[in-house]
């Protein structure tokens, strides 16, 4: 997307044709800086420490991580070691495993001397495919938002609530849940976004608000716990969120707090949509609560917060008393029954195996 007049993706091949550059999302919204990934540890750290985050971008970074890791050794053993190192960085977003499985399968099928060039080619394809997929999600989501506006006789504003960051910063470009919002805004549909701050890492307050501000989309940052109140008072026309892993049965794993928003939406008859690219579908599982691993991150993300002082310095301060433990569950699972629809690159479907297989018939399980 456009940042101060320059078009950016979140990850790109550097001029040297070997290393990779990313936007350091831990520095936003107060600093826009980029970081170079030159080796396996750089890539692993970028994912683990959330310089890059968001399921599709994690997958893209892992794909390029394979590239920079094979510099001197493209052996089967090295590929296995790179695979395990990158897979171990974060457990929940299925795009990580999807991208690593894709890269490994393609590379092991080639002679060693062809592998590094093929890796860079495939990583670039994964990034380009993500941009296309997310743009399509945006198109289908825009049409859905347009329908909401028609239902209001094209009067007033469409108020949408989103949680965490599923914007272009969570993908290679466009985003998933925010892509429909960009496209609706650009089409002249009056939208306003309630942006959940999304404790503890504040991806909403720091990233989604930053994105929307740059694109000129009206928005209001809110504390995570106000969404239900807004829905009770008719101030939310729909919720649109992203996902890190959605099961073949339509259960949605997303940033912690998503489930509570879905419950509030259900209780107030507010449509609850999930935007997802097909690589985020885990076709191997049905029951998200049982089978999706939930990442637990360091307690310091709860006990401390980073921001800019009135003097313009970026500082980290402690919020909790010394000696008080903190728990940091990074995701939760929203059962399919609370999801109004899944917005995919092939259209909108019900949050169910039938719904997903109608859009992705190539995945239809062979009838028993
Ligand atoms: C389009 S994936 C966005 C998804 O990823 C975020 O998690 P994290 O920032 O920890 O990577 C959050 O769950 C978003 O909805």
Tab-separated table of C-alpha atoms and ligand atoms in Angstrom:
chain	number	residue	atom	x	y	z
A	1	UNK	CA	0.000	0.000	0.000
A	2	UNK	CA	0.975	3.649	-0.158
A	3	UNK	CA	3.186	5.040	2.611
A	4	UNK	CA	4.063	8.734	2.287
A	5	UNK	CA	3.667	8.575	-1.487
A	6	UNK	CA	5.651	5.348	-1.998
A	7	UNK	CA	4.101	1.963	-2.813
A	8	UNK	CA	5.121	-0.728	-0.334
A	9	UNK	CA	4.588	-4.378	0.206
A	10	UNK	CA	5.375	-5.774	3.657
A	11	UNK	CA	8.218	-7.962	2.334
A	12	UNK	CA	10.404	-7.709	-0.761
A	13	UNK	CA	13.625	-9.009	-2.319
A	14	UNK	CA	16.481	-6.561	-1.767
A	15	UNK	CA	18.458	-5.008	-4.592
A	16	UNK	CA	21.210	-7.607	-4.102
A	17	UNK	CA	18.791	-10.315	-5.253
A	18	UNK	CA	19.654	-12.432	-2.208
A	19	UNK	CA	18.590	-10.778	1.034
A	20	UNK	CA	15.036	-9.786	1.905
A	21	UNK	CA	13.638	-6.630	3.444
A	22	UNK	CA	10.622	-6.219	5.715
A	23	UNK	CA	8.815	-3.424	7.512
A	24	UNK	CA	9.615	-3.687	11.238
A	25	UNK	CA	6.094	-3.735	12.649
A	26	UNK	CA	7.313	-3.611	16.251
A	27	UNK	CA	8.324	0.023	15.632
A	28	UNK	CA	4.962	1.193	14.211
A	29	UNK	CA	3.083	3.513	14.544
A	30	UNK	CA	5.795	5.826	15.838
A	31	UNK	CA	8.633	4.808	13.540
A	32	UNK	CA	8.565	3.436	9.975
A	33	UNK	CA	11.737	1.404	9.612
A	34	UNK	CA	12.791	-1.571	7.492
A	35	UNK	CA	14.987	-4.531	8.405
A	36	UNK	CA	17.123	-6.793	6.186
A	37	UNK	CA	16.889	-10.570	6.578
A	38	UNK	CA	20.187	-12.168	5.507
A	39	UNK	CA	20.066	-15.634	7.034
A	40	UNK	CA	17.929	-18.253	8.733
A	41	UNK	CA	18.173	-16.701	12.203
A	42	UNK	CA	17.153	-13.282	10.904
A	43	UNK	CA	14.027	-14.803	9.366
A	44	UNK	CA	13.209	-16.911	12.418
A	45	UNK	CA	13.641	-13.943	14.745
A	46	UNK	CA	11.488	-11.708	12.530
A	47	UNK	CA	8.587	-14.165	12.851
A	48	UNK	CA	9.153	-15.144	16.505
A	49	UNK	CA	9.534	-11.545	17.734
A	50	UNK	CA	6.700	-10.285	15.503
A	51	UNK	CA	8.642	-7.853	13.361
A	52	UNK	CA	6.383	-9.486	10.806
A	53	UNK	CA	3.060	-11.001	11.868
A	54	UNK	CA	-0.255	-11.991	10.400
A	55	UNK	CA	-0.781	-15.469	8.978
A	56	UNK	CA	-0.169	-14.749	5.265
A	57	UNK	CA	2.880	-12.583	5.965
A	58	UNK	CA	4.293	-15.206	8.332
A	59	UNK	CA	3.983	-17.717	5.480
A	60	UNK	CA	5.640	-15.376	2.989
A	61	UNK	CA	8.469	-14.607	5.407
A	62	UNK	CA	9.031	-18.328	6.007
A	63	UNK	CA	9.199	-18.910	2.257
A	64	UNK	CA	11.900	-16.241	1.873
A	65	UNK	CA	13.512	-17.548	5.060
A	66	UNK	CA	14.109	-20.817	3.230
A	67	UNK	CA	15.735	-18.862	0.407
A	68	UNK	CA	18.246	-16.947	2.561
A	69	UNK	CA	18.956	-20.102	4.572
A	70	UNK	CA	20.092	-22.160	1.596
A	71	UNK	CA	22.939	-19.788	0.708
A	72	UNK	CA	25.726	-22.336	1.214
A	73	UNK	CA	23.945	-25.623	1.585
A	74	UNK	CA	20.824	-26.818	-0.261
A	75	UNK	CA	21.115	-30.407	0.931
A	76	UNK	CA	18.160	-32.468	2.086
A	77	UNK	CA	19.476	-32.271	5.628
A	78	UNK	CA	19.745	-28.470	5.491
A	79	UNK	CA	16.218	-28.189	4.131
A	80	UNK	CA	14.964	-30.365	6.981
A	81	UNK	CA	16.806	-28.227	9.532
A	82	UNK	CA	15.495	-24.972	8.014
A	83	UNK	CA	11.962	-26.393	7.937
A	84	UNK	CA	11.987	-27.294	11.628
A	85	UNK	CA	13.640	-24.042	12.714
A	86	UNK	CA	11.070	-21.855	10.950
A	87	UNK	CA	8.102	-24.084	11.878
A	88	UNK	CA	9.022	-23.740	15.543
A	89	UNK	CA	8.784	-19.923	15.525
A	90	UNK	CA	4.989	-19.659	16.082
A	91	UNK	CA	2.487	-22.537	16.381
A	92	UNK	CA	-0.939	-21.182	15.450
A	93	UNK	CA	-0.995	-19.586	11.993
A	94	UNK	CA	-1.323	-22.489	9.552
A	95	UNK	CA	0.145	-20.436	6.686
A	96	UNK	CA	3.563	-21.041	8.247
A	97	UNK	CA	3.265	-24.815	7.835
A	98	UNK	CA	1.530	-24.394	4.463
A	99	UNK	CA	4.376	-22.294	3.043
A	100	UNK	CA	7.111	-24.533	4.460
A	101	UNK	CA	5.399	-27.687	3.169
A	102	UNK	CA	5.071	-26.050	-0.262
A	103	UNK	CA	8.722	-24.978	-0.390
A	104	UNK	CA	10.072	-28.283	0.938
A	105	UNK	CA	8.060	-30.414	-1.503
A	106	UNK	CA	9.184	-28.358	-4.499
A	107	UNK	CA	12.848	-28.181	-3.500
A	108	UNK	CA	13.311	-31.835	-2.559
A	109	UNK	CA	11.998	-32.762	-5.990
A	110	UNK	CA	14.892	-30.893	-7.642
A	111	UNK	CA	18.616	-31.541	-7.974
A	112	UNK	CA	20.552	-29.704	-5.262
A	113	UNK	CA	22.114	-27.232	-7.693
A	114	UNK	CA	18.704	-26.000	-8.875
A	115	UNK	CA	17.165	-25.532	-5.435
A	116	UNK	CA	18.165	-22.017	-4.411
A	117	UNK	CA	17.031	-20.372	-7.647
A	118	UNK	CA	13.769	-22.354	-7.468
A	119	UNK	CA	13.275	-21.294	-3.854
A	120	UNK	CA	13.490	-17.591	-4.715
A	121	UNK	CA	11.131	-18.107	-7.645
A	122	UNK	CA	8.558	-19.892	-5.509
A	123	UNK	CA	8.806	-17.388	-2.643
A	124	UNK	CA	8.133	-14.572	-5.111
A	125	UNK	CA	5.133	-16.504	-6.466
A	126	UNK	CA	3.743	-17.002	-2.964
A	127	UNK	CA	3.947	-13.255	-2.404
A	128	UNK	CA	2.349	-12.393	-5.737
A	129	UNK	CA	-0.398	-14.975	-5.181
A	130	UNK	CA	-1.120	-13.495	-1.746
A	131	UNK	CA	-1.570	-10.041	-3.239
A	132	UNK	CA	-4.009	-11.412	-5.823
A	133	UNK	CA	-5.893	-13.481	-3.264
A	134	UNK	CA	-6.255	-10.583	-0.833
A	135	UNK	CA	-7.374	-8.223	-3.581
A	136	UNK	CA	-10.085	-10.745	-4.501
A	137	UNK	CA	-11.135	-11.020	-0.867
A	138	UNK	CA	-11.407	-7.248	-0.964
A	139	UNK	CA	-13.648	-7.350	-4.025
A	140	UNK	CA	-16.026	-9.907	-2.549
A	141	UNK	CA	-16.031	-8.125	0.799
A	142	UNK	CA	-16.704	-4.785	-0.875
A	143	UNK	CA	-19.797	-6.256	-2.501
A	144	UNK	CA	-20.926	-7.503	0.888
A	145	UNK	CA	-20.448	-4.040	2.442
A	146	UNK	CA	-22.278	-2.528	-0.515
A	147	UNK	CA	-25.207	-4.833	0.311
A	148	UNK	CA	-25.194	-3.589	3.897
A	149	UNK	CA	-25.344	-0.021	2.585
A	150	UNK	CA	-28.201	-0.825	0.218
A	151	UNK	CA	-30.043	-2.337	3.185
A	152	UNK	CA	-29.712	1.077	4.860
A	153	UNK	CA	-31.139	2.693	1.702
A	154	UNK	CA	-27.653	4.094	1.048
A	155	UNK	CA	-28.167	6.432	3.994
A	156	UNK	CA	-25.717	7.197	6.780
A	157	UNK	CA	-22.464	5.343	7.406
A	158	UNK	CA	-21.644	1.653	7.538
A	159	UNK	CA	-20.048	1.022	10.924
A	160	UNK	CA	-17.713	-1.966	10.902
A	161	UNK	CA	-15.843	-3.413	13.852
A	162	UNK	CA	-12.539	-5.194	13.450
A	163	UNK	CA	-10.199	-6.897	15.899
A	164	UNK	CA	-6.399	-6.953	15.847
A	165	UNK	CA	-4.735	-6.234	12.500
A	166	UNK	CA	-5.823	-8.085	9.400
A	167	UNK	CA	-4.802	-5.247	7.097
A	168	UNK	CA	-2.089	-5.052	4.493
A	169	UNK	CA	0.482	-5.285	7.292
A	170	UNK	CA	-0.749	-8.809	8.050
A	171	UNK	CA	-0.294	-9.943	4.454
A	172	UNK	CA	1.961	-9.071	1.534
A	173	UNK	CA	-0.510	-6.391	0.473
A	174	UNK	CA	-4.200	-5.407	0.716
A	175	UNK	CA	-4.926	-7.457	3.872
A	176	UNK	CA	-7.826	-9.790	4.507
A	177	UNK	CA	-10.470	-8.242	6.819
A	178	UNK	CA	-9.415	-4.694	5.907
A	179	UNK	CA	-9.170	-5.256	2.164
A	180	UNK	CA	-13.001	-5.050	1.791
A	181	UNK	CA	-12.923	-1.831	3.815
A	182	UNK	CA	-10.273	-0.262	1.569
A	183	UNK	CA	-12.201	-1.258	-1.544
A	184	UNK	CA	-15.549	-0.073	-0.170
A	185	UNK	CA	-14.010	3.252	0.860
A	186	UNK	CA	-12.355	3.639	-2.534
A	187	UNK	CA	-15.719	2.870	-4.194
A	188	UNK	CA	-17.289	5.788	-2.311
A	189	UNK	CA	-19.231	3.764	0.233
A	190	UNK	CA	-19.197	5.719	3.527
A	191	UNK	CA	-17.566	3.372	6.021
A	192	UNK	CA	-16.340	3.938	9.568
A	193	UNK	CA	-14.271	1.404	11.460
A	194	UNK	CA	-14.314	0.669	15.173
A	195	UNK	CA	-10.734	-0.482	15.758
A	196	UNK	CA	-10.257	-2.761	18.743
A	197	UNK	CA	-6.959	-1.791	20.338
A	198	UNK	CA	-6.329	-5.523	20.849
A	199	UNK	CA	-4.391	-6.032	24.020
A	200	UNK	CA	-1.723	-6.963	24.818
A	201	UNK	CA	0.298	-6.288	21.632
A	202	UNK	CA	-2.132	-3.597	20.479
A	203	UNK	CA	-2.057	-4.545	16.819
A	204	UNK	CA	-5.312	-2.635	16.357
A	205	UNK	CA	-4.234	0.585	18.038
A	206	UNK	CA	-0.720	0.496	16.556
A	207	UNK	CA	-1.169	-1.113	13.150
A	208	UNK	CA	-4.793	-1.035	11.966
A	209	UNK	CA	-5.247	2.590	13.034
A	210	UNK	CA	-1.969	3.496	11.317
A	211	UNK	CA	-3.042	1.759	8.099
A	212	UNK	CA	-6.545	3.271	8.029
A	213	UNK	CA	-5.218	6.725	8.815
A	214	UNK	CA	-2.866	6.614	5.869
A	215	UNK	CA	-5.630	5.483	3.560
A	216	UNK	CA	-8.018	8.158	4.807
A	217	UNK	CA	-10.566	5.698	6.184
A	218	UNK	CA	-12.586	7.141	9.091
A	219	UNK	CA	-11.968	5.085	12.231
A	220	UNK	CA	-12.096	5.192	16.001
A	221	UNK	CA	-9.745	3.268	18.282
A	222	UNK	CA	-11.669	1.604	21.102
A	223	UNK	CA	-10.775	-0.523	24.080
A	224	UNK	CA	-11.381	-4.204	23.508
A	225	UNK	CA	-14.272	-4.377	25.965
A	226	UNK	CA	-16.535	-1.729	24.412
A	227	UNK	CA	-17.557	-3.684	21.328
A	228	UNK	CA	-20.490	-5.394	23.024
A	229	UNK	CA	-21.840	-2.068	24.277
A	230	UNK	CA	-21.644	-0.589	20.757
A	231	UNK	CA	-23.487	-3.590	19.348
A	232	UNK	CA	-26.206	-3.311	22.010
A	233	UNK	CA	-26.778	0.287	20.912
A	234	UNK	CA	-26.962	-0.433	17.197
A	235	UNK	CA	-23.608	1.179	16.410
A	236	UNK	CA	-22.104	-1.816	14.618
A	237	UNK	CA	-23.490	-2.922	11.244
A	238	UNK	CA	-21.095	-5.855	10.970
A	239	UNK	CA	-17.891	-7.291	12.345
A	240	UNK	CA	-15.102	-8.282	9.924
A	241	UNK	CA	-12.036	-10.029	11.326
A	242	UNK	CA	-9.126	-12.095	10.031
A	243	UNK	CA	-7.998	-15.558	11.023
A	244	UNK	CA	-4.790	-17.457	11.559
A	245	UNK	CA	-6.273	-20.880	11.000
A	246	UNK	CA	-9.792	-21.892	9.991
A	247	UNK	CA	-10.766	-25.545	10.080
A	248	UNK	CA	-12.486	-27.438	7.282
A	249	UNK	CA	-15.558	-27.292	9.508
A	250	UNK	CA	-15.487	-23.490	9.691
A	251	UNK	CA	-14.130	-23.013	13.219
A	252	UNK	CA	-12.073	-19.810	13.272
A	253	UNK	CA	-8.885	-19.286	15.245
A	254	UNK	CA	-7.947	-15.627	15.534
A	255	UNK	CA	-6.408	-13.108	17.919
A	256	UNK	CA	-7.456	-13.447	21.540
A	257	UNK	CA	-10.736	-11.689	22.133
A	258	UNK	CA	-12.283	-12.572	18.791
A	259	UNK	CA	-14.514	-15.212	20.388
A	260	UNK	CA	-15.938	-12.669	22.829
A	261	UNK	CA	-16.748	-10.313	19.934
A	262	UNK	CA	-18.489	-13.157	18.131
A	263	UNK	CA	-20.586	-13.928	21.214
A	264	UNK	CA	-21.607	-10.273	21.512
A	265	UNK	CA	-22.413	-10.153	17.797
A	266	UNK	CA	-24.565	-13.270	18.063
A	267	UNK	CA	-26.396	-11.893	21.104
A	268	UNK	CA	-27.167	-8.657	19.216
A	269	UNK	CA	-27.853	-10.154	15.753
A	270	UNK	CA	-24.834	-8.366	14.279
A	271	UNK	CA	-23.352	-10.158	11.225
A	272	UNK	CA	-19.906	-11.589	12.034
A	273	UNK	CA	-17.702	-12.174	8.966
A	274	UNK	CA	-14.264	-13.712	8.745
A	275	UNK	CA	-12.004	-12.889	5.817
A	276	UNK	CA	-9.528	-15.587	4.867
A	277	UNK	CA	-7.261	-16.639	2.023
A	278	UNK	CA	-7.405	-20.342	1.215
A	279	UNK	CA	-3.884	-21.057	2.556
A	280	UNK	CA	-5.316	-20.209	5.983
A	281	UNK	CA	-7.756	-23.122	5.794
A	282	UNK	CA	-6.531	-26.213	7.631
A	283	UNK	CA	-8.298	-28.950	5.692
A	284	UNK	CA	-6.878	-31.631	7.994
A	285	UNK	CA	-9.016	-30.723	11.009
A	286	UNK	CA	-12.692	-30.025	11.796
A	287	UNK	CA	-12.696	-29.214	15.516
A	288	UNK	CA	-10.788	-26.012	16.176
A	289	UNK	CA	-11.183	-26.030	19.934
A	290	UNK	CA	-9.664	-29.484	20.152
A	291	UNK	CA	-7.064	-29.384	17.417
A	292	UNK	CA	-5.666	-25.855	16.965
A	293	UNK	CA	-2.561	-25.121	19.087
A	294	UNK	CA	-2.959	-21.805	20.934
A	295	UNK	CA	0.269	-19.837	21.249
A	296	UNK	CA	1.169	-18.572	24.709
A	297	UNK	CA	3.590	-15.674	24.564
A	298	UNK	CA	5.824	-14.059	27.162
A	299	UNK	CA	4.089	-12.521	30.176
A	300	UNK	CA	6.068	-9.317	29.636
A	301	UNK	CA	3.760	-8.477	26.725
A	302	UNK	CA	0.949	-8.200	29.307
A	303	UNK	CA	2.907	-6.601	32.154
A	304	UNK	CA	4.611	-3.955	29.996
A	305	UNK	CA	3.534	-1.567	27.243
A	306	UNK	CA	5.510	0.521	24.773
A	307	UNK	CA	4.554	3.952	23.495
A	308	UNK	CA	5.774	7.439	22.736
A	309	UNK	CA	6.232	9.969	25.521
A	310	UNK	CA	5.062	13.578	25.227
A	311	UNK	CA	8.719	14.402	24.662
A	312	UNK	CA	8.692	12.178	21.556
A	313	UNK	CA	10.744	9.322	22.970
A	314	UNK	CA	9.587	5.716	22.590
A	315	UNK	CA	9.607	4.032	25.979
A	316	UNK	CA	8.436	0.843	27.648
A	317	UNK	CA	6.769	0.973	31.042
A	318	UNK	CA	5.532	-1.632	33.505
A	319	UNK	CA	1.786	-1.794	34.086
A	320	UNK	CA	1.504	-4.472	36.770
A	321	UNK	CA	2.815	-4.770	40.326
A	322	UNK	CA	6.158	-6.477	40.829
A	323	UNK	CA	5.472	-10.086	41.662
A	324	UNK	CA	2.076	-10.338	39.915
A	325	UNK	CA	2.148	-13.153	37.362
A	326	UNK	CA	0.537	-12.610	33.937
A	327	UNK	CA	-0.915	-15.058	31.413
A	328	UNK	CA	-0.642	-14.315	27.688
A	329	UNK	CA	-2.849	-16.502	25.473
A	330	UNK	CA	-2.420	-15.103	21.960
A	331	UNK	CA	-5.420	-16.655	20.174
A	332	UNK	CA	-8.853	-18.135	20.716
A	333	UNK	CA	-11.271	-20.225	18.662
A	334	UNK	CA	-14.706	-19.061	17.524
A	335	UNK	CA	-16.967	-22.035	16.740
A	336	UNK	CA	-18.423	-21.966	13.227
A	337	UNK	CA	-21.969	-21.459	14.534
A	338	UNK	CA	-21.071	-17.887	15.497
A	339	UNK	CA	-19.668	-17.038	12.049
A	340	UNK	CA	-22.122	-15.480	9.576
A	341	UNK	CA	-19.895	-16.107	6.587
A	342	UNK	CA	-16.356	-16.637	5.343
A	343	UNK	CA	-15.074	-14.103	2.786
A	344	UNK	CA	-12.580	-15.958	0.588
A	345	UNK	CA	-10.834	-15.138	-2.698
A	346	UNK	CA	-13.512	-17.225	-4.455
A	347	UNK	CA	-16.506	-15.578	-2.787
A	348	UNK	CA	-18.485	-15.681	0.446
A	349	UNK	CA	-19.607	-19.002	1.906
A	350	UNK	CA	-21.073	-20.499	5.031
A	351	UNK	CA	-18.639	-21.407	7.804
A	352	UNK	CA	-18.933	-25.123	7.157
A	353	UNK	CA	-17.263	-27.937	5.236
A	354	UNK	CA	-20.098	-27.833	2.697
A	355	UNK	CA	-19.688	-24.090	2.313
A	356	UNK	CA	-15.923	-24.284	1.857
A	357	UNK	CA	-16.059	-27.286	-0.473
A	358	UNK	CA	-18.644	-25.488	-2.629
A	359	UNK	CA	-16.004	-22.807	-3.266
A	360	UNK	CA	-13.062	-25.214	-3.278
A	361	UNK	CA	-14.478	-28.390	-4.902
A	362	UNK	CA	-10.976	-29.688	-5.475
A	363	UNK	CA	-10.889	-30.210	-1.713
A	364	UNK	CA	-14.112	-32.218	-1.614
A	365	UNK	CA	-13.484	-35.282	0.472
A	366	UNK	CA	-14.096	-38.486	-1.398
A	367	UNK	CA	-17.520	-39.746	-0.360
A	368	UNK	CA	-17.129	-42.739	1.917
B	1	LIG	C1	-4.563	-11.964	8.013
B	1	LIG	S1	-3.916	-12.796	9.374
B	1	LIG	C2	-4.214	-11.611	10.631
B	1	LIG	C3	-4.294	-12.216	11.979
B	1	LIG	O1	-2.984	-12.423	12.557
B	1	LIG	C4	-2.944	-11.736	13.809
B	1	LIG	O2	-2.201	-12.393	14.773
B	1	LIG	P1	-0.667	-11.910	15.047
B	1	LIG	O3	-0.648	-10.412	14.977
B	1	LIG	O4	-0.354	-12.474	16.420
B	1	LIG	O5	0.155	-12.574	13.961
B	1	LIG	C5	-4.407	-11.657	14.220
B	1	LIG	O6	-4.886	-12.894	14.696
B	1	LIG	C6	-5.023	-11.294	12.897
B	1	LIG	O7	-6.417	-11.442	12.798
